mmCIF file of C-alpha atoms in Angstrom:
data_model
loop_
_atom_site.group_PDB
_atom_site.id
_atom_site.type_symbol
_atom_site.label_atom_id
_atom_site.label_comp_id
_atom_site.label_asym_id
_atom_site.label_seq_id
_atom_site.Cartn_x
_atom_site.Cartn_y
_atom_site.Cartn_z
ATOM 1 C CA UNK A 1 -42.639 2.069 -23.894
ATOM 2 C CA UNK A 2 -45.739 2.446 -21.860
ATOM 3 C CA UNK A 3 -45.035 0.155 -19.003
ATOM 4 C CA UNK A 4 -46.461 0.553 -15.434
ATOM 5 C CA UNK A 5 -46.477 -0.453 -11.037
ATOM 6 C CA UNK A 6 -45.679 0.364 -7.630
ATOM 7 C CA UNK A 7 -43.850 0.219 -4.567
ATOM 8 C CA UNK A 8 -40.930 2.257 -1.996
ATOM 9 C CA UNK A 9 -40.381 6.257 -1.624
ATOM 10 C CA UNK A 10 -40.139 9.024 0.628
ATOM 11 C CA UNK A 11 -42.764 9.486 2.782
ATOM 12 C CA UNK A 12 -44.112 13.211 4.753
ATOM 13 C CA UNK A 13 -40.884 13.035 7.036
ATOM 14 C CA UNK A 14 -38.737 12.647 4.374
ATOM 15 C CA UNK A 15 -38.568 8.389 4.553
ATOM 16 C CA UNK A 16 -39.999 6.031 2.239
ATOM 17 C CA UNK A 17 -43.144 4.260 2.825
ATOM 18 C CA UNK A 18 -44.255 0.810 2.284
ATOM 19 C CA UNK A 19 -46.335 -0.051 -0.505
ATOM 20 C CA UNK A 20 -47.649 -3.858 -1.430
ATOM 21 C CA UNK A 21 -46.266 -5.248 -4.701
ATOM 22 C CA UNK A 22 -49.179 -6.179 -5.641
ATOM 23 C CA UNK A 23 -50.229 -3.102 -6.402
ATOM 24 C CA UNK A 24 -47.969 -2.331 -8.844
ATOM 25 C CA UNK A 25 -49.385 -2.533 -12.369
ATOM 26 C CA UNK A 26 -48.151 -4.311 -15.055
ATOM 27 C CA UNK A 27 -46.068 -3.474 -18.311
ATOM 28 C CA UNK A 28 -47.410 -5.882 -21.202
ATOM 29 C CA UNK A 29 -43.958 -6.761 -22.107
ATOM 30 C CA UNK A 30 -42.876 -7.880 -19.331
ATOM 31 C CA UNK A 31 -46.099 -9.220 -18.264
ATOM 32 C CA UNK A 32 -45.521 -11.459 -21.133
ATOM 33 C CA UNK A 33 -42.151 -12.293 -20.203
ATOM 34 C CA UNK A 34 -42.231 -12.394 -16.673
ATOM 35 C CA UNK A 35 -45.958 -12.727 -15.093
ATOM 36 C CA UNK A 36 -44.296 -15.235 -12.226
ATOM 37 C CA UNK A 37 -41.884 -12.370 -11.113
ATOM 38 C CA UNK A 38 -44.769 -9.808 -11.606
ATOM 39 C CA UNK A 39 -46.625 -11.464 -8.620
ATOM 40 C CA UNK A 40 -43.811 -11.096 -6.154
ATOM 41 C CA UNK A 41 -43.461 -7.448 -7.504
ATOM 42 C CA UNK A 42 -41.760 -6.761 -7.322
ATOM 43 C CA UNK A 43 -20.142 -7.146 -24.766
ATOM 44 C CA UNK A 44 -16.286 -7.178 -25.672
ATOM 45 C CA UNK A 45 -16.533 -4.444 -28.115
ATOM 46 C CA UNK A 46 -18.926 -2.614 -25.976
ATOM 47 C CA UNK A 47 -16.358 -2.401 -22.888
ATOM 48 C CA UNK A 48 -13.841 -1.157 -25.667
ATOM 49 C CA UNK A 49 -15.867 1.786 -26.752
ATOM 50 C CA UNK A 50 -16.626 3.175 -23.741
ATOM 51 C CA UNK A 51 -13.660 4.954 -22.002
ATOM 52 C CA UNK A 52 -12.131 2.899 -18.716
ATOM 53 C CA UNK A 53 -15.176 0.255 -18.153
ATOM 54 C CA UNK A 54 -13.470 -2.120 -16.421
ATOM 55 C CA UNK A 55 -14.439 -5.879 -16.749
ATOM 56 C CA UNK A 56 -14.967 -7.489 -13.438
ATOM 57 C CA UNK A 57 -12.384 -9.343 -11.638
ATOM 58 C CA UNK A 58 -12.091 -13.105 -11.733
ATOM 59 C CA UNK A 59 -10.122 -13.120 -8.020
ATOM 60 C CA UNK A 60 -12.026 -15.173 -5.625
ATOM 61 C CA UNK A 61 -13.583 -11.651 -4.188
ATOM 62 C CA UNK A 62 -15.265 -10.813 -7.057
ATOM 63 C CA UNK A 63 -18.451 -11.767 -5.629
ATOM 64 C CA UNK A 64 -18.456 -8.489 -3.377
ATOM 65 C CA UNK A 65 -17.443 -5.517 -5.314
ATOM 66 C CA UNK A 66 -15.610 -4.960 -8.753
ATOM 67 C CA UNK A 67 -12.545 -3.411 -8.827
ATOM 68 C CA UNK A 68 -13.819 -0.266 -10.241
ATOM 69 C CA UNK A 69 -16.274 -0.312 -7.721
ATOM 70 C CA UNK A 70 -19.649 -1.026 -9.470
ATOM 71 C CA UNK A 71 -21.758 -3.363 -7.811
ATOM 72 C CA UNK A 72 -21.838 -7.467 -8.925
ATOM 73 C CA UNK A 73 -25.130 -9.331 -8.899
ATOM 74 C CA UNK A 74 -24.001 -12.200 -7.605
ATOM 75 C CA UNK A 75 -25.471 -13.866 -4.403
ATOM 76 C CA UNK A 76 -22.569 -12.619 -2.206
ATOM 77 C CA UNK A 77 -22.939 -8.699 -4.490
ATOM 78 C CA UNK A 78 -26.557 -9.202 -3.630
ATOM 79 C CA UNK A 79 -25.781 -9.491 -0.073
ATOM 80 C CA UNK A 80 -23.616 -6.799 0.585
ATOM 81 C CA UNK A 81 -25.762 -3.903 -1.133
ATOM 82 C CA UNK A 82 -28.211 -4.929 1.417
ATOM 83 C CA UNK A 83 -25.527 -4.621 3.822
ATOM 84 C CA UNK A 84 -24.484 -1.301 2.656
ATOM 85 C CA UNK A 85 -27.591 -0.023 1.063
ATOM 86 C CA UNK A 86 -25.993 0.988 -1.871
ATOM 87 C CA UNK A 87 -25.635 -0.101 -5.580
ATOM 88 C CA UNK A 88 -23.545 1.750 -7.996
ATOM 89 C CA UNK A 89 -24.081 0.176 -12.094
ATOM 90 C CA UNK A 90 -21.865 1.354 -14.961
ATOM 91 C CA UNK A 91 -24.701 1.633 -17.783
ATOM 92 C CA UNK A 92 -22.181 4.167 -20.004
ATOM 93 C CA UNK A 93 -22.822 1.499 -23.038
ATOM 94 C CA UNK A 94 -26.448 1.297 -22.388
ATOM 95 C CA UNK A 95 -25.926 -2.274 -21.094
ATOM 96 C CA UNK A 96 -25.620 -4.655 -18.059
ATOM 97 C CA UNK A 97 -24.162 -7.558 -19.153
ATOM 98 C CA UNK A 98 -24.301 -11.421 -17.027
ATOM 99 C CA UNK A 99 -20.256 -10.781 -17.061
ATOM 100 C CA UNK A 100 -20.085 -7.385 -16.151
ATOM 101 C CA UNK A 101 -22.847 -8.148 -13.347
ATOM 102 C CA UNK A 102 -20.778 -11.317 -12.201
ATOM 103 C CA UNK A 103 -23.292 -14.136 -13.555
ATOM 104 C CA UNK A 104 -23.445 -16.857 -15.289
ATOM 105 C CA UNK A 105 -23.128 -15.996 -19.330
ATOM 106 C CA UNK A 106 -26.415 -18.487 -19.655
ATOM 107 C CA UNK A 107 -28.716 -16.855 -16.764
ATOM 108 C CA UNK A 108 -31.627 -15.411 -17.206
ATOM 109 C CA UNK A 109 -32.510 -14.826 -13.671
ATOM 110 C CA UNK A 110 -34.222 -11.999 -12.571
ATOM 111 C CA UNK A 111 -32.853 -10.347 -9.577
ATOM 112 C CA UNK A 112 -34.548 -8.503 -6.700
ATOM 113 C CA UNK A 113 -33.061 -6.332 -4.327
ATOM 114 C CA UNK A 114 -34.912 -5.488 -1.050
ATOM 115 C CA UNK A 115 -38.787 -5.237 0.239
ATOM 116 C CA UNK A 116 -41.021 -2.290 1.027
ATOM 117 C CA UNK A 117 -40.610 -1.013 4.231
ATOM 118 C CA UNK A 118 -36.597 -1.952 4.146
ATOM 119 C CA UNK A 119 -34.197 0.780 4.279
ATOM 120 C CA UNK A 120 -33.345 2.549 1.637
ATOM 121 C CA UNK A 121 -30.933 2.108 -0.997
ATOM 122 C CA UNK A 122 -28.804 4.310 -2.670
ATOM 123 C CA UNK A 123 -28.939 3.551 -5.762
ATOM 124 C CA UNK A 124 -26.279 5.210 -8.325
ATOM 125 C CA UNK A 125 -26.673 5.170 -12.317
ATOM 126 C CA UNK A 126 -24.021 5.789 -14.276
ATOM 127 C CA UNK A 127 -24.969 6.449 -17.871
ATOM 128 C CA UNK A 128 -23.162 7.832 -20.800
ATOM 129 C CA UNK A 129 -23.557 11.722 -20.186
ATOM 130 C CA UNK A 130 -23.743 11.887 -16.195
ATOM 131 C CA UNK A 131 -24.839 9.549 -13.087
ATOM 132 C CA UNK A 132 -27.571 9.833 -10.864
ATOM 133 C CA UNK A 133 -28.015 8.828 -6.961
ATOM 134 C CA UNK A 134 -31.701 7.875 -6.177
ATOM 135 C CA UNK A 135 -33.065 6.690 -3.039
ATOM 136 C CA UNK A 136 -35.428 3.036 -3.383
ATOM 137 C CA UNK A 137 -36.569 0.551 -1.361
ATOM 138 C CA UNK A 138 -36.894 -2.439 -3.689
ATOM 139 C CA UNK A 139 -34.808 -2.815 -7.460
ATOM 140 C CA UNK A 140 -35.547 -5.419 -9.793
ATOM 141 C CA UNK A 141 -33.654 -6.221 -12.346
ATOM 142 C CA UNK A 142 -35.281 -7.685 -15.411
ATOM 143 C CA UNK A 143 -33.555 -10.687 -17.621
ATOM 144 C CA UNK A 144 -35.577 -11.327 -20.800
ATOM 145 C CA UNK A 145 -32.261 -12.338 -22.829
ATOM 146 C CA UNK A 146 -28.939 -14.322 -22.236
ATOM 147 C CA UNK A 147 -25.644 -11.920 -21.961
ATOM 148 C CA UNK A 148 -27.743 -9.400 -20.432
ATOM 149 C CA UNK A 149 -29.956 -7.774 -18.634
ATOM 150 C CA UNK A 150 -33.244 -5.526 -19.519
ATOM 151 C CA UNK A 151 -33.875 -3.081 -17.590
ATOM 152 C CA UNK A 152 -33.586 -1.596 -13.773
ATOM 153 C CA UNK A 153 -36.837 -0.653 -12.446
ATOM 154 C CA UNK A 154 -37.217 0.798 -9.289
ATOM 155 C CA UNK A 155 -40.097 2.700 -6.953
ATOM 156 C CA UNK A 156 -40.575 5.958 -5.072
ATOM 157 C CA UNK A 157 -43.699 6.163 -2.921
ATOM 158 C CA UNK A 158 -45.155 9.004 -0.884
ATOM 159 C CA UNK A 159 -47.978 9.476 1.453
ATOM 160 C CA UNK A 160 -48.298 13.364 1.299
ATOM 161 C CA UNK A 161 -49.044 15.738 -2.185
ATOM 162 C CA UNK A 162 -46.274 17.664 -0.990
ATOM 163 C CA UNK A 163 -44.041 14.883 -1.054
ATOM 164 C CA UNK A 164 -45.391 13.626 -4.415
ATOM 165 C CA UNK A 165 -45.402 17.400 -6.202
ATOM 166 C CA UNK A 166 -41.346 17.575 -4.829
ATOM 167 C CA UNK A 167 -40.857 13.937 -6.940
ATOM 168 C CA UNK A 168 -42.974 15.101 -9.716
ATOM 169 C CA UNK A 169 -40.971 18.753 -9.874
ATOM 170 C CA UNK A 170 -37.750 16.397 -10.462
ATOM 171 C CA UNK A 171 -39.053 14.505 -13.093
ATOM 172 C CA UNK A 172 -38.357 16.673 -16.108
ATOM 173 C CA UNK A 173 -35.029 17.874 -14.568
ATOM 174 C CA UNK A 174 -34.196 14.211 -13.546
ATOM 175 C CA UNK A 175 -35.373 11.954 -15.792
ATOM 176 C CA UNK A 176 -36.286 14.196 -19.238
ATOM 177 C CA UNK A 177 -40.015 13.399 -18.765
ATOM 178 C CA UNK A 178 -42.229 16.264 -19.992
ATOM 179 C CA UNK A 179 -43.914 18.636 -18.233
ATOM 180 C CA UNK A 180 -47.462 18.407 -19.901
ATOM 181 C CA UNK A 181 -47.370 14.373 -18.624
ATOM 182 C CA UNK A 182 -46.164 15.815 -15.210
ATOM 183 C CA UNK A 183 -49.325 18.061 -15.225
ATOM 184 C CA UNK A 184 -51.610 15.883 -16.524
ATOM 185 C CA UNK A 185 -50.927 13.155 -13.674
ATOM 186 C CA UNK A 186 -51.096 16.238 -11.324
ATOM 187 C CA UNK A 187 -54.783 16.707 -12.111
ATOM 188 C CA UNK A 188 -55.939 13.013 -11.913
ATOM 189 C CA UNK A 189 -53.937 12.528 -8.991
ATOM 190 C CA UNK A 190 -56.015 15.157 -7.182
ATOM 191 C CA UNK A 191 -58.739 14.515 -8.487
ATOM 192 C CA UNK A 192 -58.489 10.661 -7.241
ATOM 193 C CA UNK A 193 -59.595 11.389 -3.673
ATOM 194 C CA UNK A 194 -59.153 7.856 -2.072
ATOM 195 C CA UNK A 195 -59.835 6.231 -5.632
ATOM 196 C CA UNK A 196 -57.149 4.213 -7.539
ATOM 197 C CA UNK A 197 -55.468 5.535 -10.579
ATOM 198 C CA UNK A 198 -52.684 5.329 -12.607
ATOM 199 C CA UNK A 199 -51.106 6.807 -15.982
ATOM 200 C CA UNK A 200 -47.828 6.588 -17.712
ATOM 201 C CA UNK A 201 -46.100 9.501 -17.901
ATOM 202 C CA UNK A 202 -44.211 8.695 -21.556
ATOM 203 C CA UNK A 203 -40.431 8.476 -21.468
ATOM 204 C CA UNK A 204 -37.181 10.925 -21.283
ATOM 205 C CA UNK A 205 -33.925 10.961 -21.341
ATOM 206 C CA UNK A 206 -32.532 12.649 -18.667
ATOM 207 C CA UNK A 207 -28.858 13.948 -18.240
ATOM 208 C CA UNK A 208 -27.588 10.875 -17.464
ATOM 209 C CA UNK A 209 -28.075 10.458 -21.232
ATOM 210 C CA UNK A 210 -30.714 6.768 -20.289
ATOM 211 C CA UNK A 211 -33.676 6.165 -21.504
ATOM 212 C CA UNK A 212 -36.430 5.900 -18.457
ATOM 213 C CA UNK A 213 -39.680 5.436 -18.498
ATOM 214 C CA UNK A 214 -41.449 6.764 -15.647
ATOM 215 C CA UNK A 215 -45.300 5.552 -14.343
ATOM 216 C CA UNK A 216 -47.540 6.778 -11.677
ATOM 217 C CA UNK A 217 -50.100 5.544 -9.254
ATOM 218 C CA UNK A 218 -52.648 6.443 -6.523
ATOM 219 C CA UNK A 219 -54.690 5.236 -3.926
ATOM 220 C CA UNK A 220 -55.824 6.440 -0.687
ATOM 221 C CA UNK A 221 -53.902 9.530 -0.984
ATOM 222 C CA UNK A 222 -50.337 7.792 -1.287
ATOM 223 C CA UNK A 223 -48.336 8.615 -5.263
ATOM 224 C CA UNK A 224 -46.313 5.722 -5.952
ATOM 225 C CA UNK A 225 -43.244 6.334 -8.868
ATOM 226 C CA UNK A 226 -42.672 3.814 -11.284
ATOM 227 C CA UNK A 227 -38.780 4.161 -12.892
ATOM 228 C CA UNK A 228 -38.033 1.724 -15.842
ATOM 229 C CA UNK A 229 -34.540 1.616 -16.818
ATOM 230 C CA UNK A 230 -34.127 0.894 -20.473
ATOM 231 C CA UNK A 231 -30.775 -1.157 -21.204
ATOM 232 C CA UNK A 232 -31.362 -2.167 -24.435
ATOM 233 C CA UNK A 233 -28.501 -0.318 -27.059
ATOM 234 C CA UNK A 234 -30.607 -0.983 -29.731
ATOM 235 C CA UNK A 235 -33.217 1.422 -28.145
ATOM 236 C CA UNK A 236 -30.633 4.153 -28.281
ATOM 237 C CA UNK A 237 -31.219 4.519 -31.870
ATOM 238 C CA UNK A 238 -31.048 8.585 -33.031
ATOM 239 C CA UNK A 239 -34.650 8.599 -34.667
ATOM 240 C CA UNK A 240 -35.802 6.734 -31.402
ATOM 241 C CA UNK A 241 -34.040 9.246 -28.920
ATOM 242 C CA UNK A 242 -35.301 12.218 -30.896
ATOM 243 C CA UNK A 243 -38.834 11.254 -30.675
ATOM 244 C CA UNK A 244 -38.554 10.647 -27.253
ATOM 245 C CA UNK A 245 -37.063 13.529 -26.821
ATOM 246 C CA UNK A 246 -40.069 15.544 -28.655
ATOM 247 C CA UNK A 247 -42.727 13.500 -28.019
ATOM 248 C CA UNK A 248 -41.994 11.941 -24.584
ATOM 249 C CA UNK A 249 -43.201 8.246 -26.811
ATOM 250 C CA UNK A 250 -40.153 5.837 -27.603
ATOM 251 C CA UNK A 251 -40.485 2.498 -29.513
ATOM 252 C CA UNK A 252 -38.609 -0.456 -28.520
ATOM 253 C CA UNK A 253 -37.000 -2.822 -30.905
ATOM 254 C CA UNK A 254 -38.971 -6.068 -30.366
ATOM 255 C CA UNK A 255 -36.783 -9.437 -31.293
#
């Protein structure tokens, strides 16, 4: 689950900085999958099984917002997070599904959301155990599969080490990554000066109960944060979530 990149976060004054999407680095998977996207950088049992998740609305609105208030990925959804800056996604099952999103049940289509140097966007996860409200300039949301989507990833970037050490002393608490990989990055990030570098900081699982994988960069003195969402249930396996869990290492399921 070693997948990298780059891109939006917080900078010395507390707002997020710019960074080019070309420097974010690439995640073999989805390199695979996806190298076009990578440029630009940038079910009915399911809903049954998880308390109250509401299926979306057919009423002509339904482009905007769900009924239960979780944000659609539809062109006219699309628009109105940018309007708002904010996005709220009901990942309690570990999925986001093309009908739960608002799509077509066929698509594929990736979906981007925003470009550094935007405002931010709040974005909310909602995962089985908890939710989470980060801030992000740019979301992509990957689509390797019919009937659903991949994964969320999203960016943090910041031009200070005081900035960066405040991200990095969330990471464990926010996202279950462990603190040796938090260290570790520490050292090479200091060490960088005004060369590039970058390491993957493993995976955790966090209280919202998802799997993220979390990647780091630097250059010039700005730490860009690299958040991979994982939203495939089969991932979610127990021997899976324990070694994550111990080892900060997942394997995906591949086919």
């Amino acid at each position: 689950m070693n997948r990298p990149s780059t891109a939006p976060g917080p900078s010395a004054t507390g707002q997020h900085i710019a960074t080019s999407p070309e420097t974010a680095f690439e995640s073999p998977r989805v390199r695979l999958a996806c190298a076009v996207v990578l440029t630009f950088t940038v079910t009915l049992l399911a809903a049954i099984a998880v308390t109250n998740r509401t299926r979306p609305t057919t009423s002509s609105t339904a482009g905007l917002l769900r009924q239960d208030q979780y944000s659609y990925l539809t062109h006219e959804g699309v628009q109105q997070i940018k309007d708002n800056r904010r996005a709220r996604f009901d990942l309690r099952d570990h999925t986001l599904t093309n009908e739960e999103a608002g799509v077509p049940p066929e698509s594929t289509g990736e979906v981007i959301i925003g470009n550094p140097g935007d405002p931010d966007i709040d974005l909310t996860l909602v995962g089985p155990n908890g939710e989470v409200t980060i801030s992000t300039q740019t979301i992509w949301f990957t689509h390797l599969d019919e009937d659903t989507f991949t994964e969320i990833v999203f960016w943090r970037a910041f031009d200070t080490p005081e900035g960066a050490q405040q991200e990095l002393a969330q990471a464990n608490p926010r996202w279950g990554i462990r603190p040796s990989k938090v260290e570790t990055w520490t050292g090479i990030a200091k060490d960088a000066g005004d060369e590039k570098e970058k390491w993957n900081l493993g995976s955790g699982i966090g209280p919202t109960g998802l799997i993220v994988d979390m990647n780091a960069s630097s250059k010039n003195g700005i730490q860009v944060f690299h958040y991979i969402v994982d939203l495939d249930p089969r991932n979610y396996n127990p021997v899976n979530l324990e070694n994550i869990r111990t080892t900060g290492i997942g394997k995906r399921v591949v086919g």
